[in-house]
Amino acid sequence: MSPKSSRQFAAMRSESRQKILESALELFALKGYHSSSMSAVARHAGISKGLIYNYFRSKEELLFAIFDYLLQIFDALSPGQPGSDPVMQLRQMTEKNFDMIERGDKHYRFITGIMTQPALQDLVHHYTGKVMREKLRPFFRLFAQLGYPDPVQAAYSYAAMMDGIGLGYIAMGDEYPLGKMKEYVLRTFCKKQES
Amino acid sequence: MSPKSSRQFAAMRSESRQKILESALELFALKGYHSSSMSAVARHAGISKGLIYNYFRSKEELLFAIFDYLLQIFDALSPGQPGSDPVMQLRQMTEKNFDMIERGDKHYRFITGIMTQPALQDLVHHYTGKVMREKLRPFFRLFAQLGYPDPVQAAYSYAAMMDGIGLGYIAMGDEYPLGKMKEYVLRTFCKKQES
Amino acid sequence: MSPKSSRQFAAMRSESRQKILESALELFALKGYHSSSMSAVARHAGISKGLIYNYFRSKEELLFAIFDYLLQIFDALSPGQPGSDPVMQLRQMTEKNFDMIERGDKHYRFITGIMTQPALQDLVHHYTGKVMREKLRPFFRLFAQLGYPDPVQAAYSYAAMMDGIGLGYIAMGDEYPLGKMKEYVLRTFCKKQES
Amino acid sequence: MSPKSSRQFAAMRSESRQKILESALELFALKGYHSSSMSAVARHAGISKGLIYNYFRSKEELLFAIFDYLLQIFDALSPGQPGSDPVMQLRQMTEKNFDMIERGDKHYRFITGIMTQPALQDLVHHYTGKVMREKLRPFFRLFAQLGYPDPVQAAYSYAAMMDGIGLGYIAMGDEYPLGKMKEYVLRTFCKKQES
DNA sequence: AATGAATGAGCCTTCATTCAT
DNA sequence: GATGAATGAAGGCTCATTCAT
């Protein structure tokens, strides 16, 4: 009677949509938005070109959907064990961040690649702002716990430092003193504040 | 100032070439490389499409030439009065840098926009490295003069902080606490180091 | 009424088939054949895309089926009361026709829209001929009853005039003197012929 | 000095534009607007696809330009010898019109094919109105000269009749009594009106 | 040196059609 | 009968590049 259970359809849809999102995220991160054709996205996802348009109205909307997806991912990324020592948490998150920079993590590259494109800036401004705030949020609490007199300022400084290091690494490659910078960040930011 | 000038300036004697370079730099900074067609570059420069190809073999080579041009500009940009107080110099350069960030300076936007494009990274890696080193160079000396134990490290940190702030401002717009960040940078980096 | 009915109605027993035909007729009339996608037809009919292909092998065959359907409709449209005054009948049919023109009747628009499409003309020529003859038929009798010496000629002239008026109204919109044309037609064609 | 005289360029432009207009008019008339791809237009004109966009911003604008072109053509088509006998003029124009109908004249087919397309009607309404008025204009004078009490009404009726005959011929093909209709029109409209 | 008409590959997108369930 | 996910050919349009002058 029922031609194909609606649950089946929902599952198919969900799976395909997910596959497209992840493939596109990866490809955009790897080649950039403008250099990744919809055909290439389809090929990379192992599906047909037309199917993408079953889920996303346009390349732009696909881009937005990826941002939404990223925000979910970041949300789910718990900032270390909330209960544990804040110094430890901060150090762990810093280590992880440096690891992402060094590995050329796709989420990281995706955002940097999109956000700095003048042609896209206005379109994604809404999302990049959200992403930045999302990334910043856990650090407000952490720097407060560490006794920083102005934890918001500290969080912004920490984030700027991390982003700048990422940019430097992109610009200079292995010539960039990533190891020394990590030590510097750990030494400068990841400690209790006194007085 | 530098020995390479004569050779390079020779390559650019032509007024048209110069005009194309500047127009393209401006347009690429404003709209991005991929969103600026060669026609648009020609229009913006007030010359014909074909003329560009008299001076540059391709869009890519035009891009490279702009980087060469930028390096000369940066070269010519003397870092304040070399003789004066290093603290003063550093403060002045910091102020100028923040000003560029806030104004969306075209040289700044150009480099950020190109360098973070995955599809272009490999192509321009050679140049971005040079640019970074060029930007870094005066700070080695300055931080040494300020008595920093590891002036190279300090220069990298300072540069990373500045770049990160620029990125943050791009991402969040006027929501970003640019003023507080400037104070922070001035307070943290632009002072004599003791003991 | 007509002997072919039983066979043709049998082919259309299914409620879905009927719904598709009517929806497609309406949509084709409203948006045109080429601008109405099969998806749009399905949506407009409230059924699934695939179901259309259960009843019609292709978009073209759907078009043909609509013509068949139209012919049935026209067949069922009795030309006024056959017994009554022929002048009255002709006047009534003329009024009705002008009403259809003014309202942009869907049957009318459908046929005009399809028939004048060069790409479709060869395909539907068979049907448009039938439709024309069908529309013409009652007028042969009427003009004969009115005493026209050449009722066939009169019917063709009347039909041409009506079709031309319809076209004029399409081309010029409300600027077209529809009212005056109606009076003209009533005055010129809808009267007894003497001598 | 001058790279290519601007007059040369103007000539090239004019020639190409003209070639495209005529080819597109012919193709649209032959295959219909929606069934003629821009590639096909280019092929038919013997030029490259991209060149069309050097002269027309879009397929739609090409369509509009064709209408403008048609209006020029119609304007240049003088309605017989203005000085001669009005009956003669009307007969000549009628003969010519029937000839166009029978030959499937491209100007005629183009307009009919476009004007009755629901998807295009709104777009070209402005032009079809103009075309109709342009076609109508000479007949106002002629029917006045023939002594018709309401020459405007007569012109509209004549035009409607001619258009309806054209439509009938399209619908029924050679089965349509074109010859008899011509005689009818000549007999009915192309004569002096008395009393 | 300079022009801009001309080319054609490639992009985003649409849509008739198929098919597993 | 019925569904809608999936396909891929084809369409409109852009743009880096070439070339005759």
CSV table of C-alpha atoms in Angstrom, one decimal, chain C residues 26-194:
chain,number,residue,atom,x,y,z
C,26,GLU,CA,-4.8,24.2,-16.6
C,27,LEU,CA,-1.1,24.6,-16.1
C,28,PHE,CA,-0.2,24.4,-19.8
C,29,ALA,CA,-2.9,27.0,-20.4
C,30,LEU,CA,-1.6,29.2,-17.7
C,31,LYS,CA,2.2,28.9,-18.1
C,32,GLY,CA,2.6,27.3,-21.4
C,33,TYR,CA,3.8,23.9,-22.3
C,34,HIS,CA,7.6,24.5,-22.2
C,35,SER,CA,7.4,26.5,-19.0
C,36,SER,CA,5.5,23.9,-17.1
C,37,SER,CA,7.7,21.1,-15.8
C,38,MET,CA,6.4,17.7,-15.1
C,39,SER,CA,7.2,18.3,-11.5
C,40,ALA,CA,5.0,21.4,-11.6
C,41,VAL,CA,2.2,19.4,-13.2
C,42,ALA,CA,2.5,16.8,-10.4
C,43,ARG,CA,2.5,19.4,-7.7
C,44,HIS,CA,-0.5,21.2,-9.3
C,45,ALA,CA,-2.3,17.9,-9.4
C,46,GLY,CA,-1.4,17.0,-5.9
C,47,ILE,CA,0.2,13.7,-6.9
C,48,SER,CA,3.7,12.4,-7.2
C,49,LYS,CA,6.0,13.0,-10.2
C,50,GLY,CA,6.3,9.3,-10.9
C,51,LEU,CA,2.6,8.7,-11.1
C,52,ILE,CA,2.3,10.7,-14.2
C,53,TYR,CA,4.4,8.2,-15.9
C,54,ASN,CA,2.1,5.5,-14.9
C,55,TYR,CA,-0.5,7.0,-17.1
C,56,PHE,CA,1.4,8.8,-19.8
C,57,ARG,CA,4.6,7.6,-21.4
C,58,SER,CA,6.1,11.1,-21.7
C,59,LYS,CA,5.3,14.8,-21.6
C,60,GLU,CA,4.4,14.6,-25.2
C,61,GLU,CA,1.9,11.9,-24.8
C,62,LEU,CA,0.4,13.8,-21.9
C,63,LEU,CA,-0.1,16.6,-24.3
C,64,PHE,CA,-1.8,14.4,-26.8
C,65,ALA,CA,-4.0,13.0,-24.1
C,66,ILE,CA,-5.0,16.5,-23.2
C,67,PHE,CA,-6.1,17.1,-26.8
C,68,ASP,CA,-8.2,13.9,-26.7
C,69,TYR,CA,-9.7,15.1,-23.5
C,70,LEU,CA,-10.5,18.5,-25.0
C,71,LEU,CA,-12.2,16.9,-27.9
C,72,GLN,CA,-14.4,15.0,-25.6
C,73,ILE,CA,-15.2,18.2,-23.7
C,74,PHE,CA,-16.1,20.1,-26.9
C,75,ASP,CA,-18.1,17.2,-28.0
C,76,ALA,CA,-20.2,17.3,-24.8
C,77,LEU,CA,-20.6,21.1,-25.1
C,78,SER,CA,-24.0,21.2,-26.8
C,79,PRO,CA,-24.4,24.3,-29.0
C,80,GLY,CA,-27.3,25.9,-27.2
C,81,GLN,CA,-30.8,24.3,-27.5
C,82,PRO,CA,-30.8,22.7,-30.9
C,83,GLY,CA,-34.5,23.3,-31.3
C,84,SER,CA,-34.6,27.0,-30.6
C,85,ASP,CA,-34.3,30.0,-32.9
C,86,PRO,CA,-31.0,29.8,-34.9
C,87,VAL,CA,-30.4,33.5,-34.6
C,88,MET,CA,-30.8,33.2,-30.8
C,89,GLN,CA,-28.4,30.2,-30.8
C,90,LEU,CA,-25.8,32.0,-32.8
C,91,ARG,CA,-26.0,35.1,-30.6
C,92,GLN,CA,-25.7,33.0,-27.5
C,93,MET,CA,-22.7,31.1,-28.8
C,94,THR,CA,-21.1,34.4,-29.8
C,95,GLU,CA,-21.7,35.9,-26.4
C,96,LYS,CA,-20.2,32.8,-24.8
C,97,ASN,CA,-17.2,32.9,-27.0
C,98,PHE,CA,-16.5,36.6,-26.3
C,99,ASP,CA,-16.8,35.8,-22.7
C,100,MET,CA,-14.2,33.0,-23.0
C,101,ILE,CA,-11.9,35.4,-24.8
C,102,GLU,CA,-12.3,38.1,-22.2
C,103,ARG,CA,-11.9,35.7,-19.2
C,104,GLY,CA,-8.8,34.0,-20.8
C,105,ASP,CA,-10.6,30.7,-20.7
C,106,LYS,CA,-8.2,27.9,-20.1
C,107,HIS,CA,-9.3,25.7,-23.0
C,108,TYR,CA,-9.0,28.6,-25.3
C,109,ARG,CA,-5.6,29.6,-24.1
C,110,PHE,CA,-4.3,26.0,-24.1
C,111,ILE,CA,-5.1,25.5,-27.7
C,112,THR,CA,-3.8,28.9,-28.9
C,113,GLY,CA,-0.7,28.5,-26.8
C,114,ILE,CA,0.1,25.0,-28.2
C,115,MET,CA,-1.0,25.4,-31.8
C,116,THR,CA,1.2,28.4,-32.5
C,117,GLN,CA,4.3,26.8,-31.2
C,118,PRO,CA,6.4,25.9,-34.2
C,119,ALA,CA,8.1,23.1,-32.2
C,120,LEU,CA,4.8,21.5,-31.4
C,121,GLN,CA,2.8,22.3,-34.5
C,122,ASP,CA,3.8,19.1,-36.4
C,123,LEU,CA,3.2,17.0,-33.3
C,124,VAL,CA,-0.3,18.3,-32.6
C,125,HIS,CA,-1.4,19.2,-36.1
C,126,HIS,CA,-3.6,16.2,-36.2
C,127,TYR,CA,-5.4,17.4,-33.1
C,128,THR,CA,-5.6,21.1,-33.9
C,129,GLY,CA,-7.3,20.2,-37.2
C,130,LYS,CA,-9.8,18.0,-35.3
C,131,VAL,CA,-10.5,20.8,-32.8
C,132,MET,CA,-11.0,23.3,-35.5
C,133,ARG,CA,-13.4,21.1,-37.4
C,134,GLU,CA,-15.2,20.3,-34.2
C,135,LYS,CA,-15.6,24.0,-33.4
C,136,LEU,CA,-16.7,24.7,-36.9
C,137,ARG,CA,-19.3,21.9,-37.2
C,138,PRO,CA,-22.3,23.4,-35.4
C,139,PHE,CA,-21.9,26.6,-37.4
C,140,PHE,CA,-22.4,24.9,-40.7
C,141,ARG,CA,-25.9,23.9,-39.7
C,142,LEU,CA,-26.6,27.3,-38.1
C,143,PHE,CA,-25.6,29.4,-41.0
C,144,ALA,CA,-27.5,27.1,-43.3
C,145,GLN,CA,-30.6,27.6,-41.1
C,146,LEU,CA,-30.0,31.3,-41.4
C,147,GLY,CA,-30.2,31.1,-45.1
C,148,TYR,CA,-26.6,31.8,-46.0
C,149,PRO,CA,-26.0,30.9,-49.6
C,150,ASP,CA,-22.6,29.3,-48.7
C,151,PRO,CA,-22.9,28.3,-45.0
C,152,VAL,CA,-19.5,26.6,-45.0
C,153,GLN,CA,-17.8,29.8,-46.2
C,154,ALA,CA,-19.8,31.7,-43.6
C,155,ALA,CA,-18.8,29.4,-40.8
C,156,TYR,CA,-15.1,29.7,-41.7
C,157,SER,CA,-15.4,33.4,-41.9
C,158,TYR,CA,-17.2,33.6,-38.6
C,159,ALA,CA,-14.6,31.4,-37.0
C,160,ALA,CA,-11.7,33.3,-38.5
C,161,MET,CA,-13.2,36.5,-37.2
C,162,MET,CA,-13.6,35.1,-33.7
C,163,ASP,CA,-10.1,33.7,-33.6
C,164,GLY,CA,-8.6,36.9,-34.9
C,165,ILE,CA,-10.4,38.9,-32.2
C,166,GLY,CA,-9.0,36.5,-29.6
C,167,LEU,CA,-5.5,37.0,-31.0
C,168,GLY,CA,-6.0,40.8,-31.1
C,169,TYR,CA,-7.1,40.8,-27.5
C,170,ILE,CA,-4.1,38.7,-26.5
C,171,ALA,CA,-1.8,41.1,-28.3
C,172,MET,CA,-3.3,44.4,-27.2
C,173,GLY,CA,-5.0,43.6,-23.9
C,174,ASP,CA,-7.6,45.9,-22.6
C,175,GLU,CA,-6.7,48.4,-25.2
C,176,TYR,CA,-8.5,46.1,-27.7
C,177,PRO,CA,-12.1,47.2,-28.5
C,178,LEU,CA,-13.6,44.0,-27.5
C,179,GLY,CA,-17.1,45.5,-26.9
C,180,LYS,CA,-17.3,47.1,-30.3
C,181,MET,CA,-16.0,43.9,-32.0
C,182,LYS,CA,-18.8,41.9,-30.3
C,183,GLU,CA,-21.4,44.3,-31.6
C,184,TYR,CA,-19.8,44.1,-35.0
C,185,VAL,CA,-19.9,40.3,-35.0
C,186,LEU,CA,-23.5,40.2,-33.8
C,187,ARG,CA,-24.5,42.7,-36.3
C,188,THR,CA,-22.7,41.2,-39.2
C,189,PHE,CA,-23.0,37.4,-38.7
C,190,CYS,CA,-25.9,36.8,-36.4
C,191,LYS,CA,-28.8,37.6,-38.5
C,192,LYS,CA,-31.0,36.0,-41.2
C,193,GLN,CA,-29.7,36.3,-44.7
C,194,GLU,CA,-32.2,37.5,-47.3
